[in-house]
mmCIF file of C-alpha atoms in Angstrom:
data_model
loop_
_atom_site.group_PDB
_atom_site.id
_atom_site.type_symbol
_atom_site.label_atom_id
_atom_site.label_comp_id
_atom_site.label_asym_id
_atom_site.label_seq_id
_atom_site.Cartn_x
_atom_site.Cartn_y
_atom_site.Cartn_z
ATOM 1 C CA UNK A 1 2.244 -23.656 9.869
ATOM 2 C CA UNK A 2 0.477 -22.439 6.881
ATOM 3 C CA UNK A 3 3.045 -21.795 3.861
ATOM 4 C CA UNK A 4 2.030 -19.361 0.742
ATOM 5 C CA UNK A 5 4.119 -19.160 -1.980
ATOM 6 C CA UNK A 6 4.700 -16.551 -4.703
ATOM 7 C CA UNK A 7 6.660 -14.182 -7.128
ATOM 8 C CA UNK A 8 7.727 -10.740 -4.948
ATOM 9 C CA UNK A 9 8.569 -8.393 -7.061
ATOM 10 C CA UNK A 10 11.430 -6.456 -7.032
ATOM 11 C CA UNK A 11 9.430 -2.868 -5.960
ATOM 12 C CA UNK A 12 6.862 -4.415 -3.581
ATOM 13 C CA UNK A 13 9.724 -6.545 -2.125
ATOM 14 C CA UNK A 14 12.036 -3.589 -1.423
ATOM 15 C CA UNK A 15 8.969 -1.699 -0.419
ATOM 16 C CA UNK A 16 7.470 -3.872 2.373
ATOM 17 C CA UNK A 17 10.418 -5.630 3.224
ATOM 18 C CA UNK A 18 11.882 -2.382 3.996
ATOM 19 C CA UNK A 19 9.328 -1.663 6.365
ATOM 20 C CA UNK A 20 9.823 -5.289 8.145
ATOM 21 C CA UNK A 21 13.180 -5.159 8.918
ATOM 22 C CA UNK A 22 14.589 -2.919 11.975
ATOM 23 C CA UNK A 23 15.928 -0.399 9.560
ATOM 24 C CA UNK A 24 12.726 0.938 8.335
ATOM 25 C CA UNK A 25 14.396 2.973 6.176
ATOM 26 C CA UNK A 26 12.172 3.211 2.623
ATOM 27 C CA UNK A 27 13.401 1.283 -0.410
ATOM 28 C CA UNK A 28 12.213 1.568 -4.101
ATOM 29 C CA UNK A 29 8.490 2.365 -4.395
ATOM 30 C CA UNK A 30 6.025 0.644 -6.497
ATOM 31 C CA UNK A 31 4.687 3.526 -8.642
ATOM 32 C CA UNK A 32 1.344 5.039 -8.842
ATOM 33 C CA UNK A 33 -2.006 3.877 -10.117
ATOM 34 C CA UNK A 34 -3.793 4.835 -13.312
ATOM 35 C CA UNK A 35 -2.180 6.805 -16.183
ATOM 36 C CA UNK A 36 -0.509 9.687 -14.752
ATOM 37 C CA UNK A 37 1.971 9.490 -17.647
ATOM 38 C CA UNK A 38 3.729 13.000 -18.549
ATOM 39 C CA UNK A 39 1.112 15.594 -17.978
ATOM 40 C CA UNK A 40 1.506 18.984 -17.901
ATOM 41 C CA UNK A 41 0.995 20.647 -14.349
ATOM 42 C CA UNK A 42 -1.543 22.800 -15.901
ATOM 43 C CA UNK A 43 -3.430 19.940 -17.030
ATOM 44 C CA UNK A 44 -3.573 17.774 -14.534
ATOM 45 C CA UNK A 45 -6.975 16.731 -13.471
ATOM 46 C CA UNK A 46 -7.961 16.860 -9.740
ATOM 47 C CA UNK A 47 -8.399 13.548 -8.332
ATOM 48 C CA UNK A 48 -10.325 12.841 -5.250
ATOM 49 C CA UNK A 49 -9.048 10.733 -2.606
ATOM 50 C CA UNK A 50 -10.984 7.790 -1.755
ATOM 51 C CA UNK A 51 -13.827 7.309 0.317
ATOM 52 C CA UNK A 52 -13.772 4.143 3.044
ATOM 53 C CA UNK A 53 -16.902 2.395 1.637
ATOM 54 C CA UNK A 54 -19.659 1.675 3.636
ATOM 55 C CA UNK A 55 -18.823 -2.758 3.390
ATOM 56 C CA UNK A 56 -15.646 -1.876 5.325
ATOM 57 C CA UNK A 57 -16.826 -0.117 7.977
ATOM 58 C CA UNK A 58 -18.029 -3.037 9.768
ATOM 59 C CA UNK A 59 -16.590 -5.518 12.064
ATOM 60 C CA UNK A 60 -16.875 -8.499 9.998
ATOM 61 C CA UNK A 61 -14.439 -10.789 7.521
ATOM 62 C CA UNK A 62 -16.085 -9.297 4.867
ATOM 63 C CA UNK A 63 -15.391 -5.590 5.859
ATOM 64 C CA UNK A 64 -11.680 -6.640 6.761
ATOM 65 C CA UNK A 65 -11.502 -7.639 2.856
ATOM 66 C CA UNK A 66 -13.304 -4.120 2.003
ATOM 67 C CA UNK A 67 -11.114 -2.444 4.042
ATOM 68 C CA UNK A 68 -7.566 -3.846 2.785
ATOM 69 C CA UNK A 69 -9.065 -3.054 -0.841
ATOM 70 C CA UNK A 70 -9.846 0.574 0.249
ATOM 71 C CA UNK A 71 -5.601 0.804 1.377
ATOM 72 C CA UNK A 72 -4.624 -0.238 -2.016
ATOM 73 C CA UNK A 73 -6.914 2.363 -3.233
ATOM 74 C CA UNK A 74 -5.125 4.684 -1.117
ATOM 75 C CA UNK A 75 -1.454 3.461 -2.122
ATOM 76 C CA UNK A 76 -2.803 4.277 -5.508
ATOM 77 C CA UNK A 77 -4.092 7.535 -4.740
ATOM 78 C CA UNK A 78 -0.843 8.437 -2.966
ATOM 79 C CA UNK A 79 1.581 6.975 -5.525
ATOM 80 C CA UNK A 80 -0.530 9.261 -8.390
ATOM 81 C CA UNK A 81 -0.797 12.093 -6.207
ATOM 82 C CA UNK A 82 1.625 12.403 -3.715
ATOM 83 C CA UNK A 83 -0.885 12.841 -1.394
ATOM 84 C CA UNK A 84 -0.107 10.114 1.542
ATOM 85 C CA UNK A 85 -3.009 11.244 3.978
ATOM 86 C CA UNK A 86 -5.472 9.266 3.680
ATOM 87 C CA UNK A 87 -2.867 6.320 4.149
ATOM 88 C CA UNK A 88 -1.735 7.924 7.273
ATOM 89 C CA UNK A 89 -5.436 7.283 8.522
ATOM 90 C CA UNK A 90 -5.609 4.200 7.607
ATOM 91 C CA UNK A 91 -2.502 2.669 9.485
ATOM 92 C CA UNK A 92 -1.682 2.921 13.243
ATOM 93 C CA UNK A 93 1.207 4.332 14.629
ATOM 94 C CA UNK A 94 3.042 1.351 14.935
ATOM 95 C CA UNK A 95 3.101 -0.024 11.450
ATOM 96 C CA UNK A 96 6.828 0.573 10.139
ATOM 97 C CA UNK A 97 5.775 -0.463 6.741
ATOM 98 C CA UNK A 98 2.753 1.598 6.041
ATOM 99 C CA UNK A 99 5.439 4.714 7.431
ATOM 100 C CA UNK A 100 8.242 3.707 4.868
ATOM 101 C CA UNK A 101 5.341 3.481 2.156
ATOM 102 C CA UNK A 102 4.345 7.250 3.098
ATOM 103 C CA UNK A 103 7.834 8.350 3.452
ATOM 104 C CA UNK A 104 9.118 7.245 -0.114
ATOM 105 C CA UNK A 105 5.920 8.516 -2.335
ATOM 106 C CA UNK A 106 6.427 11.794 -0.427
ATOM 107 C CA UNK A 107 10.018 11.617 -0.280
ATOM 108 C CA UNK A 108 9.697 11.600 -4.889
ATOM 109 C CA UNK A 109 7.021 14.517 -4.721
ATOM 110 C CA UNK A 110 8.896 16.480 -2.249
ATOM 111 C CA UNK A 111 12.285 16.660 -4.469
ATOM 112 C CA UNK A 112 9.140 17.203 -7.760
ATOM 113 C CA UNK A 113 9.653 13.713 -9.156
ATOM 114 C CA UNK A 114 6.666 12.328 -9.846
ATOM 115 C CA UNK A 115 5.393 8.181 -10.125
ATOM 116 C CA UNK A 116 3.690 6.840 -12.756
ATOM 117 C CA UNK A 117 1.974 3.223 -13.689
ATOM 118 C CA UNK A 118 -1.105 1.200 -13.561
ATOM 119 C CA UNK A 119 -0.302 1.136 -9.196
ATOM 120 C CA UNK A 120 -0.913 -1.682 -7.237
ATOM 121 C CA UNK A 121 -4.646 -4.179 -7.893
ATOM 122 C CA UNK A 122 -5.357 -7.514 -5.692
ATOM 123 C CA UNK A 123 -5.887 -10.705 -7.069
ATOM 124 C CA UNK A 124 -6.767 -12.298 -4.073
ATOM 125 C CA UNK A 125 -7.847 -11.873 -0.436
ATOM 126 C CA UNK A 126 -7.827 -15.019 2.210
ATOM 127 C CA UNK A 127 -8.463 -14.422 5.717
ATOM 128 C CA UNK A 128 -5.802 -16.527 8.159
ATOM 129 C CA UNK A 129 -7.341 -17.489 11.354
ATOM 130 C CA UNK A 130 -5.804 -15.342 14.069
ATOM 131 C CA UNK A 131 -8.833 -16.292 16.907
ATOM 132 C CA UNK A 132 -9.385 -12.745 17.446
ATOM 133 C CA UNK A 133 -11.994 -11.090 14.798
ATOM 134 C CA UNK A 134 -10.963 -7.600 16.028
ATOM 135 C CA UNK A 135 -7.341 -8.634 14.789
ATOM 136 C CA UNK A 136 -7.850 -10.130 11.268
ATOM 137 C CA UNK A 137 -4.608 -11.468 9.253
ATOM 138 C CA UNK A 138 -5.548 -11.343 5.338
ATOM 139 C CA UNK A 139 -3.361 -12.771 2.783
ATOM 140 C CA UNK A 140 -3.603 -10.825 0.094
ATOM 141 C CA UNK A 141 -1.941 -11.365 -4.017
ATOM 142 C CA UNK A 142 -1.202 -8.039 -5.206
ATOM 143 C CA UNK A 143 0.012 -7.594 -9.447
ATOM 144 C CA UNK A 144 1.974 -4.438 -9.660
ATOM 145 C CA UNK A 145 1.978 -2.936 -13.331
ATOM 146 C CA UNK A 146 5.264 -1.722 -15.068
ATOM 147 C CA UNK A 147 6.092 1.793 -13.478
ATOM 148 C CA UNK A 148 8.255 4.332 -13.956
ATOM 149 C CA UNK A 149 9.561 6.813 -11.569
ATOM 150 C CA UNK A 150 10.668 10.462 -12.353
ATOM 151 C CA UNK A 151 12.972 10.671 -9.154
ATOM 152 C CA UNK A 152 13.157 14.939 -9.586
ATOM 153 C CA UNK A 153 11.938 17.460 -12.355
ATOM 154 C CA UNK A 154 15.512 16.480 -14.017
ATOM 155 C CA UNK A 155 16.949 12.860 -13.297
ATOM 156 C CA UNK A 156 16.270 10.857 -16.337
ATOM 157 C CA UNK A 157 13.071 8.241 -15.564
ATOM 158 C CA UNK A 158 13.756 4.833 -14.138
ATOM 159 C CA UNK A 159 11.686 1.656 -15.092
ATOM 160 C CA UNK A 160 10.962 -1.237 -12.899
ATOM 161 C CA UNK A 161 8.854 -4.291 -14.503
ATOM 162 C CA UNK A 162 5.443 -5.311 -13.785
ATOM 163 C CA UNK A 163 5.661 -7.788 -10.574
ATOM 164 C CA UNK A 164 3.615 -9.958 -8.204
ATOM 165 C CA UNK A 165 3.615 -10.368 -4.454
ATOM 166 C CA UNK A 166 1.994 -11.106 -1.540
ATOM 167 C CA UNK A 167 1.716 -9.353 1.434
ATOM 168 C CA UNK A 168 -0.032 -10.016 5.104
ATOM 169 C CA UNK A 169 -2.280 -7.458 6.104
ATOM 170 C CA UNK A 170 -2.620 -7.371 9.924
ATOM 171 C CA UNK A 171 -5.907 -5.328 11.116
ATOM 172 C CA UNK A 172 -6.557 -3.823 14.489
ATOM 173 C CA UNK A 173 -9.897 -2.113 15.185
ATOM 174 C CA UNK A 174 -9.563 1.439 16.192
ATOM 175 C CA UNK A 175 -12.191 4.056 16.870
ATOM 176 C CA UNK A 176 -14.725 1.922 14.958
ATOM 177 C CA UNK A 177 -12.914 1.753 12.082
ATOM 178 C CA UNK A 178 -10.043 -0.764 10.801
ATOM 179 C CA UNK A 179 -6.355 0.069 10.662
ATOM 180 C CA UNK A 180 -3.457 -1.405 9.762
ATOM 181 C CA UNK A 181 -1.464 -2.222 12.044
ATOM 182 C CA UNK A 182 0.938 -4.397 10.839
ATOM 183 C CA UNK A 183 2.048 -5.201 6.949
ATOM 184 C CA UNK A 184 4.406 -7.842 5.600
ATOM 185 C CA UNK A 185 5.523 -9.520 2.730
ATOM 186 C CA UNK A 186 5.152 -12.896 2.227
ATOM 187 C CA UNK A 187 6.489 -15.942 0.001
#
């Protein structure tokens, strides 16, 4: 049995491990990428959500990678946004995780909180042999940078420190594309 080890921080742990337990009831988020500070509504830039790149649209190790990159992207996107559809695509039906991920970004939008931070960025992707190439498992390190949350237009902001973890991506392909079908944290 292979055994990784690692720091999980407190938001990505409560996160996934939310998501892997059989209450997948959401725990504290890991906030959103880039600099989405305190600005105005009015000035606000639109950002686009992101595009699957063409490397991860094929059926190799290499577009599995690709493809886990272009969720974090989308965690991102979601946790600056509030805008949890493209990660909706990206994950089957079945993946309790990816669904308490979803639920708590839109869960802070919905009441107008808001998330803020530097999001989620890998540090590393390994590919576990599974035996099946249509069902990768990737290892992946993922640094989370300090965040803070704005839980409703009022509530005061909450911090939570910068963190590492590591989470198992399990892949299924689906209608020529990759999803998500299971996600885990690891130690």
């Amino acid at each position: 049995m292979l055994m990784r080890r690692g720091a999980v921080g407190l938001s990505l742990a409560g996160l996934v491990l939310a998501g892997c337990t059989s209450n997948p009831e959401p725990s504290p988020l890991p906030e959103p990428s880039e600099s989405v500070g305190s600005p105005s509504p009015s000035s606000s830039p639109t950002v686009a959500a992101p595009s699957l790149p063409p490397e991860a649209k094929g059926t190799t190790e290499a577009s599995a990678k690709a493809f886990v990159g272009h969720y974090v992207e989308a965690v991102n996107f979601g946790m600056q946004t509030g805008d949890t559809s493209a990660l909706a695509r990206l994950a089957s039906d079945d993946c309790k995780t990816c669904d308490a991920i979803e639920q708590r970004i839109e869960e802070v939008y919905e009441s107008g909180g808001r998330l803020a931070g530097a999001g989620w960025s890998i540090q590393s992707v390994n590919s576990l042999s599974t035996g099946d190439i249509r069902q990768p498992l990737l290892a992946v390190s993922i640094d989370i940078a300090a965040q803070t949350m704005y839980a409703d237009s009022t509530s005061p902001p909450s911090q939570s420190p910068a963190s590492q973890g590591n989470l198992d991506f399990h892949l299924r392909r689906s209608d020529q594309t990759w999803q998500v079908h299971r996600l885990e944290a690891t130690q």
